[in-house]
PDB file of C-alpha atoms and ligand atoms in Angstrom:
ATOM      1  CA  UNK A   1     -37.754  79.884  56.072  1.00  0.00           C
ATOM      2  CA  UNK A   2     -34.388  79.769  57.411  1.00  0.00           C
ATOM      3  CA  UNK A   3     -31.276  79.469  54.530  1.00  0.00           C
ATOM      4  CA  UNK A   4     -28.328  77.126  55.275  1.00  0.00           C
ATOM      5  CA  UNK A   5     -24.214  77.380  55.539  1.00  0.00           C
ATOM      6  CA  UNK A   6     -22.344  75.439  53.233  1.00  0.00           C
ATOM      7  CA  UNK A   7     -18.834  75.531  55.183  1.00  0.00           C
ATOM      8  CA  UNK A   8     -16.965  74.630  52.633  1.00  0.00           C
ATOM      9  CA  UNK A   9     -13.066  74.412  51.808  1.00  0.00           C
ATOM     10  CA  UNK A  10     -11.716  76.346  48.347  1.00  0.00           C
ATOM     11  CA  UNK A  11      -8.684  74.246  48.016  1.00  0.00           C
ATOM     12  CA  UNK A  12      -4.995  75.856  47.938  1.00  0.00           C
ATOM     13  CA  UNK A  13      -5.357  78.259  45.502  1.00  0.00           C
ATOM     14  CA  UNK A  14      -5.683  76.442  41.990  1.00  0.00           C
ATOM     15  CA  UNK A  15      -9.271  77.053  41.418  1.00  0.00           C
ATOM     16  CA  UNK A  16      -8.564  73.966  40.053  1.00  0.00           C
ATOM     17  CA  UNK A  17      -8.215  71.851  43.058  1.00  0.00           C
ATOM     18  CA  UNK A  18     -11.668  73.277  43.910  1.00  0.00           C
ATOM     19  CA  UNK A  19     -14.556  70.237  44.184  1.00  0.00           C
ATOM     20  CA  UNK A  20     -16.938  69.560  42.108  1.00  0.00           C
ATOM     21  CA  UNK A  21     -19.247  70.113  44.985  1.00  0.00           C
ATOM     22  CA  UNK A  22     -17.306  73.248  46.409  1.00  0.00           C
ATOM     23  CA  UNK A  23     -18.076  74.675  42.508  1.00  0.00           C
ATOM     24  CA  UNK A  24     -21.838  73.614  42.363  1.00  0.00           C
ATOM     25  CA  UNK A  25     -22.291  75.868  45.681  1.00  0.00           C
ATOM     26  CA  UNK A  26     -20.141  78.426  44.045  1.00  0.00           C
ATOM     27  CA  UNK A  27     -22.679  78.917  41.421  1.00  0.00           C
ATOM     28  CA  UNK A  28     -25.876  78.322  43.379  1.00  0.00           C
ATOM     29  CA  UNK A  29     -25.526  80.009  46.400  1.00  0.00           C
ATOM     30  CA  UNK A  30     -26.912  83.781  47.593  1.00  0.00           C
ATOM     31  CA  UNK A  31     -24.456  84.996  49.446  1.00  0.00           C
ATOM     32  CA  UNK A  32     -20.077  83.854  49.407  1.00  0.00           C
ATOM     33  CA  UNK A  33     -18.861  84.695  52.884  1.00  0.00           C
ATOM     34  CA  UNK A  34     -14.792  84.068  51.857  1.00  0.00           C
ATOM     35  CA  UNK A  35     -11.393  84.279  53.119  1.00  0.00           C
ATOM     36  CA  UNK A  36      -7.998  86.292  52.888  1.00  0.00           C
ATOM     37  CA  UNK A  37      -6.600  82.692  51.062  1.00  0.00           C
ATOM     38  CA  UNK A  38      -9.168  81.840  48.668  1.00  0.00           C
ATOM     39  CA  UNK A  39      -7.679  82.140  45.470  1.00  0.00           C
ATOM     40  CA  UNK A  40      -8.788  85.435  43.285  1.00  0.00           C
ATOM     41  CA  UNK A  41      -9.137  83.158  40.291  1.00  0.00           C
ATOM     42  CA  UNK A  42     -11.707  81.614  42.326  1.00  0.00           C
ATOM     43  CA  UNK A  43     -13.588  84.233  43.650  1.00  0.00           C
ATOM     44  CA  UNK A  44     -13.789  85.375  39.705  1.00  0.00           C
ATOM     45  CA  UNK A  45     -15.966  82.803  39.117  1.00  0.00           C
ATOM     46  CA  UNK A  46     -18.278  83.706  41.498  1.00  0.00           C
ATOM     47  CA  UNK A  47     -21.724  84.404  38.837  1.00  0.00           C
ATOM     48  CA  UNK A  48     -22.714  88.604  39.386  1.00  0.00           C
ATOM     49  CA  UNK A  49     -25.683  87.884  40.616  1.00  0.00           C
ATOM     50  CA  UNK A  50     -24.474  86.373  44.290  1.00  0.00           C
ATOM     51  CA  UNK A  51     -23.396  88.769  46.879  1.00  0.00           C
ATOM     52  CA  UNK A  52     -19.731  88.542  48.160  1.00  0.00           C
ATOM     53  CA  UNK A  53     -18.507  89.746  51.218  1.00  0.00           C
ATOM     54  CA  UNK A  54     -14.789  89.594  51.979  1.00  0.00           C
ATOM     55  CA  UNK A  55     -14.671  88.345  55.900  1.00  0.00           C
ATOM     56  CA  UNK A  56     -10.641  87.921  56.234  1.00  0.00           C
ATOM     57  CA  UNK A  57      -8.369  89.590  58.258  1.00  0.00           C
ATOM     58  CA  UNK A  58      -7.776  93.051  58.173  1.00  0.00           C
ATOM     59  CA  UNK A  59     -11.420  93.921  58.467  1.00  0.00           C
ATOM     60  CA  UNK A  60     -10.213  93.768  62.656  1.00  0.00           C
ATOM     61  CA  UNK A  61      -8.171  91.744  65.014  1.00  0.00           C
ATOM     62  CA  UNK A  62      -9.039  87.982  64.942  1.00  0.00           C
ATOM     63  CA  UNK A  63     -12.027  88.642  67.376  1.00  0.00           C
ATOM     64  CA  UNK A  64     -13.793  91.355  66.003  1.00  0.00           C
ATOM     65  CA  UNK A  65     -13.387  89.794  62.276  1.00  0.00           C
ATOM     66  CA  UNK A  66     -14.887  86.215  63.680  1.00  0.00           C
ATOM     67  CA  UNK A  67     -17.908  88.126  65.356  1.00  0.00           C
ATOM     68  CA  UNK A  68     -18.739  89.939  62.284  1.00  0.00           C
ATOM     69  CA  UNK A  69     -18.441  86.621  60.621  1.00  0.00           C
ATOM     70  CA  UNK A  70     -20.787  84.489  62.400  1.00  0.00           C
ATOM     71  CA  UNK A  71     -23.385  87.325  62.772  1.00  0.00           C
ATOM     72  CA  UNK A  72     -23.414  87.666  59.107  1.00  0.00           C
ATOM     73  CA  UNK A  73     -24.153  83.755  58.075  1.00  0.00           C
ATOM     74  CA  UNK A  74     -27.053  84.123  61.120  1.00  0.00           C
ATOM     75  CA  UNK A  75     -28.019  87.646  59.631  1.00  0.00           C
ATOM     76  CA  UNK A  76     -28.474  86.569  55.860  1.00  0.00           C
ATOM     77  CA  UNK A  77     -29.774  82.806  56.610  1.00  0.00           C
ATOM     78  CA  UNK A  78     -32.614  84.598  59.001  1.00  0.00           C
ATOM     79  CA  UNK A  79     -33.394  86.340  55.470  1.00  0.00           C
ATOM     80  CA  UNK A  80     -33.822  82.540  54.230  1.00  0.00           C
ATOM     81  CA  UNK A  81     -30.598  82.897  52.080  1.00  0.00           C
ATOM     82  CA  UNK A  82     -28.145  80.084  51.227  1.00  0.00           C
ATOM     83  CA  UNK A  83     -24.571  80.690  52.803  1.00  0.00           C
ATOM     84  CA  UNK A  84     -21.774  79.727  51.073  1.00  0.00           C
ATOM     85  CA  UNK A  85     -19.161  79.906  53.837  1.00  0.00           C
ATOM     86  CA  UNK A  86     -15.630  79.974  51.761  1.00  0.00           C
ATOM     87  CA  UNK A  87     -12.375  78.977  53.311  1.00  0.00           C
ATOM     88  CA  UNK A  88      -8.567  78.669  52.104  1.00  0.00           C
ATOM     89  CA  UNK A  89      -8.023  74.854  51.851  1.00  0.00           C
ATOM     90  CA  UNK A  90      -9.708  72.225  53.941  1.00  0.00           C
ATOM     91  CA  UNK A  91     -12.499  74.298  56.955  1.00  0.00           C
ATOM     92  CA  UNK A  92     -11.277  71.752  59.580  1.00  0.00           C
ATOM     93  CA  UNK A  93      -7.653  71.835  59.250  1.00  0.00           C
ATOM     94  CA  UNK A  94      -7.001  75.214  61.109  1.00  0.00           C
ATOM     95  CA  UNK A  95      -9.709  76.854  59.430  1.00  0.00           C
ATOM     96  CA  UNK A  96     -12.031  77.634  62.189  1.00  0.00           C
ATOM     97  CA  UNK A  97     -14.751  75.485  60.582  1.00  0.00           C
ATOM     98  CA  UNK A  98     -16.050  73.540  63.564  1.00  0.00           C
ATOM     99  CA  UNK A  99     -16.034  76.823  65.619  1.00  0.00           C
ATOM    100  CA  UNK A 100     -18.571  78.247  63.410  1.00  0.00           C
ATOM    101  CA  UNK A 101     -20.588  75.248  63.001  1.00  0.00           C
ATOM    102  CA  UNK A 102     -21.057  75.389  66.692  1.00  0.00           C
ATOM    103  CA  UNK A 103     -21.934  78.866  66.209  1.00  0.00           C
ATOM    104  CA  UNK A 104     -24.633  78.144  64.112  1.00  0.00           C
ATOM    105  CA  UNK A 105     -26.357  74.952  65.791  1.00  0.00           C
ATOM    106  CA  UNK A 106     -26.933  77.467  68.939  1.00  0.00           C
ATOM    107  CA  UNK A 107     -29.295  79.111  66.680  1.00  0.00           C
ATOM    108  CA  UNK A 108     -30.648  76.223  65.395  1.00  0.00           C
ATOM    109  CA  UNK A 109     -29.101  77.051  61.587  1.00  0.00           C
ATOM    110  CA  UNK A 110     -28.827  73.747  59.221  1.00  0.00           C
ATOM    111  CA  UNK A 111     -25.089  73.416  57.956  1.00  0.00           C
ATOM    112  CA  UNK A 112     -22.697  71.085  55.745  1.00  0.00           C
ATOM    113  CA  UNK A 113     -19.428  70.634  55.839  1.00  0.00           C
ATOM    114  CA  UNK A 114     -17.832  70.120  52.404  1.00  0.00           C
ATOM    115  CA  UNK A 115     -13.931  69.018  52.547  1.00  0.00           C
ATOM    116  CA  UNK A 116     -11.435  71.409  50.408  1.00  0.00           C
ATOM    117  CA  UNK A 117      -7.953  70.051  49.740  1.00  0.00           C
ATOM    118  CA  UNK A 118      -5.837  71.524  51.991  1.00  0.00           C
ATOM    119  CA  UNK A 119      -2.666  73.407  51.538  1.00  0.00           C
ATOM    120  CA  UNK A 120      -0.825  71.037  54.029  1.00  0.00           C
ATOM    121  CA  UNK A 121      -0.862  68.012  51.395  1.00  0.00           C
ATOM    122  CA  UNK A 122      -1.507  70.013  48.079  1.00  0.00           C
ATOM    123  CA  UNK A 123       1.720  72.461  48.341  1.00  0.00           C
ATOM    124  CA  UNK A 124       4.211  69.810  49.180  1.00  0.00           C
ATOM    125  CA  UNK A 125       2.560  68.016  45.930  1.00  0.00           C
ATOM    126  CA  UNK A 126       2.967  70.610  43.808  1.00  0.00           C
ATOM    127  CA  UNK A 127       6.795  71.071  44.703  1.00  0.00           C
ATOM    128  CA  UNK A 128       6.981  67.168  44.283  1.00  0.00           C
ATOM    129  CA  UNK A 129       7.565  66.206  48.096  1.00  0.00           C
ATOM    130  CA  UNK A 130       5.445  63.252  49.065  1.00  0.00           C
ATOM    131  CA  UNK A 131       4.272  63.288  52.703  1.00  0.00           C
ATOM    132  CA  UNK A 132       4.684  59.548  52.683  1.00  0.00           C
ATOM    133  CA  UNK A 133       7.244  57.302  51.249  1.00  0.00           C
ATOM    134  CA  UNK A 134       7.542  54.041  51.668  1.00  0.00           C
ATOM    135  CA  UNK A 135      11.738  54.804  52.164  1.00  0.00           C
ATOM    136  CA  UNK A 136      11.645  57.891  53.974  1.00  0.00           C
ATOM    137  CA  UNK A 137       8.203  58.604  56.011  1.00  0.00           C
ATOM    138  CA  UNK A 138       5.966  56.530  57.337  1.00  0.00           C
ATOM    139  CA  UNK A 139       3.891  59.101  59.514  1.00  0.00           C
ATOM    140  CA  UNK A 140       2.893  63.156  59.344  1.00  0.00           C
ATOM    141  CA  UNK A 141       2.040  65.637  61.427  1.00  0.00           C
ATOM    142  CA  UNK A 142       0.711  68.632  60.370  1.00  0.00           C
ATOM    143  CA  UNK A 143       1.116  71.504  63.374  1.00  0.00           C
ATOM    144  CA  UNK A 144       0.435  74.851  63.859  1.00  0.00           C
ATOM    145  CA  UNK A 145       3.773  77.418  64.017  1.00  0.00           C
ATOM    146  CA  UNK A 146       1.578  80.005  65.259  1.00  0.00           C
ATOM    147  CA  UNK A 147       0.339  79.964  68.340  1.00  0.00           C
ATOM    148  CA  UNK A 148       0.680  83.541  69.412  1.00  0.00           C
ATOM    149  CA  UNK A 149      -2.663  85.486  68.462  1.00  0.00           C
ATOM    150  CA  UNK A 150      -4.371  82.630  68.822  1.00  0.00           C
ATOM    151  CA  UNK A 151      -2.879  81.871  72.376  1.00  0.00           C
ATOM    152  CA  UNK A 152      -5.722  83.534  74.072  1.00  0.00           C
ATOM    153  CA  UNK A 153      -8.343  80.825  72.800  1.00  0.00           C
ATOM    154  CA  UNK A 154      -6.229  77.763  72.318  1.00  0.00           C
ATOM    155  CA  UNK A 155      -6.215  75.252  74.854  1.00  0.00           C
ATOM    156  CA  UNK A 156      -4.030  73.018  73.219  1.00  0.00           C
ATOM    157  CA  UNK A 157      -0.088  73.614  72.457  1.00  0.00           C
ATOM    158  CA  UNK A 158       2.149  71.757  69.973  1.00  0.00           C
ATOM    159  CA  UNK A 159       4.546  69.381  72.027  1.00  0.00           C
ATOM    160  CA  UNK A 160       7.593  70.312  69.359  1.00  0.00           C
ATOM    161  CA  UNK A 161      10.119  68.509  71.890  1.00  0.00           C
ATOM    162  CA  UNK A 162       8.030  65.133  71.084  1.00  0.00           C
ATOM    163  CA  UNK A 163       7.367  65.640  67.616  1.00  0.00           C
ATOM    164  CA  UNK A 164      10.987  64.143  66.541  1.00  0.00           C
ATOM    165  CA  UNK A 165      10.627  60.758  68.466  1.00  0.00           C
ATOM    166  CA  UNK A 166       6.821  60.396  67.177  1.00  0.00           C
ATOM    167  CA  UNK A 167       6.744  61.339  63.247  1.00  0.00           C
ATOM    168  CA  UNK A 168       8.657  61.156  60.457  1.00  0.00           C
ATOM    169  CA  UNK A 169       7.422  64.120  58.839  1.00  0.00           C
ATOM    170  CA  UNK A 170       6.403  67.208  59.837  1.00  0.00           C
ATOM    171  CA  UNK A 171       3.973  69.909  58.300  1.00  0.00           C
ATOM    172  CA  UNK A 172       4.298  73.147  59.891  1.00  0.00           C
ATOM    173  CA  UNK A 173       1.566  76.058  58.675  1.00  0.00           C
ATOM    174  CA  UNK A 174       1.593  79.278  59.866  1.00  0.00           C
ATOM    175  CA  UNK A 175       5.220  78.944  60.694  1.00  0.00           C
ATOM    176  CA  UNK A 176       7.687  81.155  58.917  1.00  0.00           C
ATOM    177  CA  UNK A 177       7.954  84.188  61.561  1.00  0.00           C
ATOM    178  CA  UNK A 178       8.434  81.733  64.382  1.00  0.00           C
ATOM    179  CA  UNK A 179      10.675  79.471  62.146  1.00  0.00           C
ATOM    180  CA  UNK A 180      13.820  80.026  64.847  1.00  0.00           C
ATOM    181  CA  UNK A 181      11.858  78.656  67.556  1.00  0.00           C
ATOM    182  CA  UNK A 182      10.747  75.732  65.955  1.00  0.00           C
ATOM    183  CA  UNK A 183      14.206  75.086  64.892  1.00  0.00           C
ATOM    184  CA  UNK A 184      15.685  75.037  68.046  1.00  0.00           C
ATOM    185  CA  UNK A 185      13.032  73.394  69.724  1.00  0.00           C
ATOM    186  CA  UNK A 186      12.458  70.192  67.251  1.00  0.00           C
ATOM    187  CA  UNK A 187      16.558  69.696  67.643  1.00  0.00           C
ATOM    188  CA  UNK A 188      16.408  69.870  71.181  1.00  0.00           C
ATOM    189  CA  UNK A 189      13.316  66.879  70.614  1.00  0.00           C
ATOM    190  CA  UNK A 190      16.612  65.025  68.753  1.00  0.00           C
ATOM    191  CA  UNK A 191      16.201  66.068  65.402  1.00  0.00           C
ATOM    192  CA  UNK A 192      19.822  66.644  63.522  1.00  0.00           C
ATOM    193  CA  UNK A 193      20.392  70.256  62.384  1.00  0.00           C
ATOM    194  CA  UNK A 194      20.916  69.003  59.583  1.00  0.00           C
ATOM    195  CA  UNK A 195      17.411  67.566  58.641  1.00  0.00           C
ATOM    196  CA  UNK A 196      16.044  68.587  55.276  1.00  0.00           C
ATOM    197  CA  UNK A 197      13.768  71.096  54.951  1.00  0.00           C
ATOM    198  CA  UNK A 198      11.327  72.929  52.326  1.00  0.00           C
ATOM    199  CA  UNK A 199       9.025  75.926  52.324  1.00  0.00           C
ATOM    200  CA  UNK A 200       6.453  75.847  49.653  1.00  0.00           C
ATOM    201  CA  UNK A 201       5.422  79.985  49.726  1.00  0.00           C
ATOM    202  CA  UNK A 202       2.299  80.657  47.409  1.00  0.00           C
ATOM    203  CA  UNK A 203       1.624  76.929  46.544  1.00  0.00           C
ATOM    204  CA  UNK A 204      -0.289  75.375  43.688  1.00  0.00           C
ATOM    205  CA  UNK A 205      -0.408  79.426  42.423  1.00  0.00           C
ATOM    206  CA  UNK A 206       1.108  81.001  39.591  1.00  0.00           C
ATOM    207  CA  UNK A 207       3.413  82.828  42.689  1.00  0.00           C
ATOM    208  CA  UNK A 208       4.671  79.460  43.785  1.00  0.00           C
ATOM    209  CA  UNK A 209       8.118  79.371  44.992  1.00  0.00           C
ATOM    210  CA  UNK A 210      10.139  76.773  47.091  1.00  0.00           C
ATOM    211  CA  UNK A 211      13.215  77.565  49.041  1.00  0.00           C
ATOM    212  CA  UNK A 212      15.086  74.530  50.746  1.00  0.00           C
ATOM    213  CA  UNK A 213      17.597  74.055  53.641  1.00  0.00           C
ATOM    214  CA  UNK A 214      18.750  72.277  56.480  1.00  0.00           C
ATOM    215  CA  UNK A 215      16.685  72.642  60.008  1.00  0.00           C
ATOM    216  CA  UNK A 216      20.114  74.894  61.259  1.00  0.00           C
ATOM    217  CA  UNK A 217      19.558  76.941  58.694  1.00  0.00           C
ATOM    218  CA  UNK A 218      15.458  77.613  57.870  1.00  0.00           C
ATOM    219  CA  UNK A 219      15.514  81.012  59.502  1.00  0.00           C
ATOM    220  CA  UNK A 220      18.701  82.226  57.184  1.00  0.00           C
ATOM    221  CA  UNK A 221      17.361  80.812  54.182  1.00  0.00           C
ATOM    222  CA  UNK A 222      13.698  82.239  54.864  1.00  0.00           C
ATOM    223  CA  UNK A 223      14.923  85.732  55.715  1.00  0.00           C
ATOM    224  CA  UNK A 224      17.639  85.401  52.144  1.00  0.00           C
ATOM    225  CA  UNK A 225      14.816  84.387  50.280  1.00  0.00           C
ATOM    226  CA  UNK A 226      12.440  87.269  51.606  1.00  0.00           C
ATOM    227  CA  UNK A 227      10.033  84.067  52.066  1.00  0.00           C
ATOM    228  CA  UNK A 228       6.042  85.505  52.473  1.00  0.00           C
ATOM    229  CA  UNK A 229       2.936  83.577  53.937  1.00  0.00           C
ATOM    230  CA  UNK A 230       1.507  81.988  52.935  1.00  0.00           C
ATOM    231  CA  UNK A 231       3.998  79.372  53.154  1.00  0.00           C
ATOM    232  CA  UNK A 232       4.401  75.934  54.888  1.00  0.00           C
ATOM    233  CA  UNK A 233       7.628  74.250  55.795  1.00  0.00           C
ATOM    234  CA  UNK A 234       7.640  70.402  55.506  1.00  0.00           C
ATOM    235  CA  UNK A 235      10.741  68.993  57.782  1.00  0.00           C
ATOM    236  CA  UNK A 236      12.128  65.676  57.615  1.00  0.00           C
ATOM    237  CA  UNK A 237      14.061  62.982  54.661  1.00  0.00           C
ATOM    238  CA  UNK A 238      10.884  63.295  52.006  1.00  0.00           C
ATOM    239  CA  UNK A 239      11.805  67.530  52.366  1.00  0.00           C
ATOM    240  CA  UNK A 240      15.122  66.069  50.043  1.00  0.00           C
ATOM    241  CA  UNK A 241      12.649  64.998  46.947  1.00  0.00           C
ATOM    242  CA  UNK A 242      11.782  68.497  45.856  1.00  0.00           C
ATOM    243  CA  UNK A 243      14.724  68.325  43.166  1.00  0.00           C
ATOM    244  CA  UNK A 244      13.831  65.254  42.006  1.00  0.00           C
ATOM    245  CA  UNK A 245      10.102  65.210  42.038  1.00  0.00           C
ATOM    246  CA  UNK A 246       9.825  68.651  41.086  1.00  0.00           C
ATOM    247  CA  UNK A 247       7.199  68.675  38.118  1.00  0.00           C
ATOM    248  CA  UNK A 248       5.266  72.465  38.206  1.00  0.00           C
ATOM    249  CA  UNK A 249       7.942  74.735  38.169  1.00  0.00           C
ATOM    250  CA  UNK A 250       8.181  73.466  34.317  1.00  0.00           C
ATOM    251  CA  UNK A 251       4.119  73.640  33.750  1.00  0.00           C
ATOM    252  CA  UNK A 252       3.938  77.190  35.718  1.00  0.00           C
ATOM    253  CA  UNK A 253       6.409  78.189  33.695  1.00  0.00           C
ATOM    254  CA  UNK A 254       4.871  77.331  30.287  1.00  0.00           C
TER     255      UNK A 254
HETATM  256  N1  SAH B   1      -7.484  75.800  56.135  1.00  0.00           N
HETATM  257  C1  SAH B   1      -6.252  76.102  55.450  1.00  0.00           C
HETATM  258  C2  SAH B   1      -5.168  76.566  56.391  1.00  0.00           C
HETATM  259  C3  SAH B   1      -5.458  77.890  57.083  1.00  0.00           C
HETATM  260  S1  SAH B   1      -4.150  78.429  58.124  1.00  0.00           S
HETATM  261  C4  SAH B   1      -5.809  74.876  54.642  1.00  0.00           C
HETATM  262  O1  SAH B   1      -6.365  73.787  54.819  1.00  0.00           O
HETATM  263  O2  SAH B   1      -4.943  75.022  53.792  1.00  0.00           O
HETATM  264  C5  SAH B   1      -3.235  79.452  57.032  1.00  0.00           C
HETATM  265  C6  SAH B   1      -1.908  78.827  56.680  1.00  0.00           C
HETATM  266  O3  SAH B   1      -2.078  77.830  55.689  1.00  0.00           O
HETATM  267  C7  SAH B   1      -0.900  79.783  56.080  1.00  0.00           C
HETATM  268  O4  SAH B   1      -0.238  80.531  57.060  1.00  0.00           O
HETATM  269  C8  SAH B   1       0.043  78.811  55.397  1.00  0.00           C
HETATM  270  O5  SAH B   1       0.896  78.187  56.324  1.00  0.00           O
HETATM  271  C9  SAH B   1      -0.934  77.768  54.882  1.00  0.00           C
HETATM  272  N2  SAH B   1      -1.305  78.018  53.487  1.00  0.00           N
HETATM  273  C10 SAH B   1      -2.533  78.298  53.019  1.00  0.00           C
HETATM  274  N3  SAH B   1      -2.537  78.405  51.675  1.00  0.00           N
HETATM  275  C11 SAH B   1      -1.262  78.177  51.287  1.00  0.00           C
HETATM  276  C12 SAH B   1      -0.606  78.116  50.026  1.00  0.00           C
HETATM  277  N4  SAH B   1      -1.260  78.326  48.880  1.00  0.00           N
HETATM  278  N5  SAH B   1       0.732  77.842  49.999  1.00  0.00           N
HETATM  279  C13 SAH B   1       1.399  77.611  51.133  1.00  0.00           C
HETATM  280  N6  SAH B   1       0.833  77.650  52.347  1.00  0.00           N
HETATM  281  C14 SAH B   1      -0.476  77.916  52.431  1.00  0.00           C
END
């Protein structure tokens, strides 16, 4: 009998955002097939008895690491094992989930796709920056900053002179290296340089930090900050609510 792949998302990084389903699989499955940004605290809890096999970067370039990955969920669901396929936030918000789904229905492999709360929406929350605000932001986009490694198999570009005339906020992952590009290009679209900003590094962890600025300035106050992925920038008004909303700098710091 042929095992299945859960594809599942781990949330940001607080084992706690994890879902109930997410930690039913966690406990139930044979193998954990999981990612350089799922949380440690989460891959503690996975029982001694499952295998785990870390399948993030660093174990090759982004090709090589993929390939090992998908020959692994068709290598141990052949051996009728369930597949708990692990992923840093949500699987289909830059997470490659779909790609490996597609991987597995060309050898006929049963799958599910369980939802994880992705770092896009769950690090601005946790530095108290609503996407959304009935004032300030009636729209998001969440983009990709990095398009370089990945250039080779993406089809699709971000049109950052358009983003400005289109949405009120922006959600930028990946971002921070190319964070002078961006800049330049989303005030060329008509954004002021003076547009808030926030990066969120670490979010909804114990390491969380946020750093904020001014469009102009992003790539000064990333490099003075010594700013490290993961991060995400948010750009746009709701950016200025950090100070306000700001609620788990207090808790993290209990
Ligand atoms: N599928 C993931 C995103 C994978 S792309 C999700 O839904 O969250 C990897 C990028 O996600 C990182 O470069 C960073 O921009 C962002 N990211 C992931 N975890 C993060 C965290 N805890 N804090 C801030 N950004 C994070």
């Amino acid at each position: 009998m042929t095992g299945k792949v859960y594809i599942c998302g781990a949330g940001p990084g607080d084992p706690k955002l994890m879902t109930v389903r997410a930690m039913e699989l966690l406990t139930s499955c044979d193998v954990v097939l999981y990612d350089r940004l799922v949380g440690q605290a989460v891959i503690d809890q996975i029982p001694a008895k499952s295998e785990k096999v870390y399948v993030g970067r660093a174990v090759g370039d982004p090709t090589t690491h993929q390939k090992r990955t998908n020959e692994l969920m068709v290598k141990y669901t052949k051996q009728g094992k369930s597949v708990l396929r692990l992923k840093g936030g949500d699987p289909f918000i830059f997470g490659r989930g779909a790609e490996e789904a597609e991987y597995l229905l060309k050898f006929g492999i049963g799958f599910e796709i369980i939802p994880g709360i992705t770092s896009a929406i769950a690090s601005p929350a946790y530095a108290g920056i609503p996407l959304t605000h009935r004032r300030y932001s009636s729209s998001v986009a969440i983009v990709t900053g990095h398009e370089g490694a990945e250039k080779e198999d993406s089809l699709v570009s971000v049109n950052w002179k358009k983003l400005p005339e289109a949405v009120d906020t922006i959600v930028v992952l990946m971002g921070i290296g190319q964070i002078e590009q961006i800049s330049a290009d989303l005030i060329k679209g008509g954004l002021k340089g003076s547009t808030k900003i926030a990066i969120v590094e670490s979010g909804t962890t114990a390491k969380q930090r946020v750093v904020t600025g001014t469009l102009k300035n992003a790539a000064k106050a990333i490099d003075k900050h010594q700013v490290r992925p993961p991060a995400i920038i948010i750009i746009g008004k709701v950016a200025g609510l950090h100070k306000k909303l700001d609620w788990f700098s207090s808790v993290n710091a209990d």
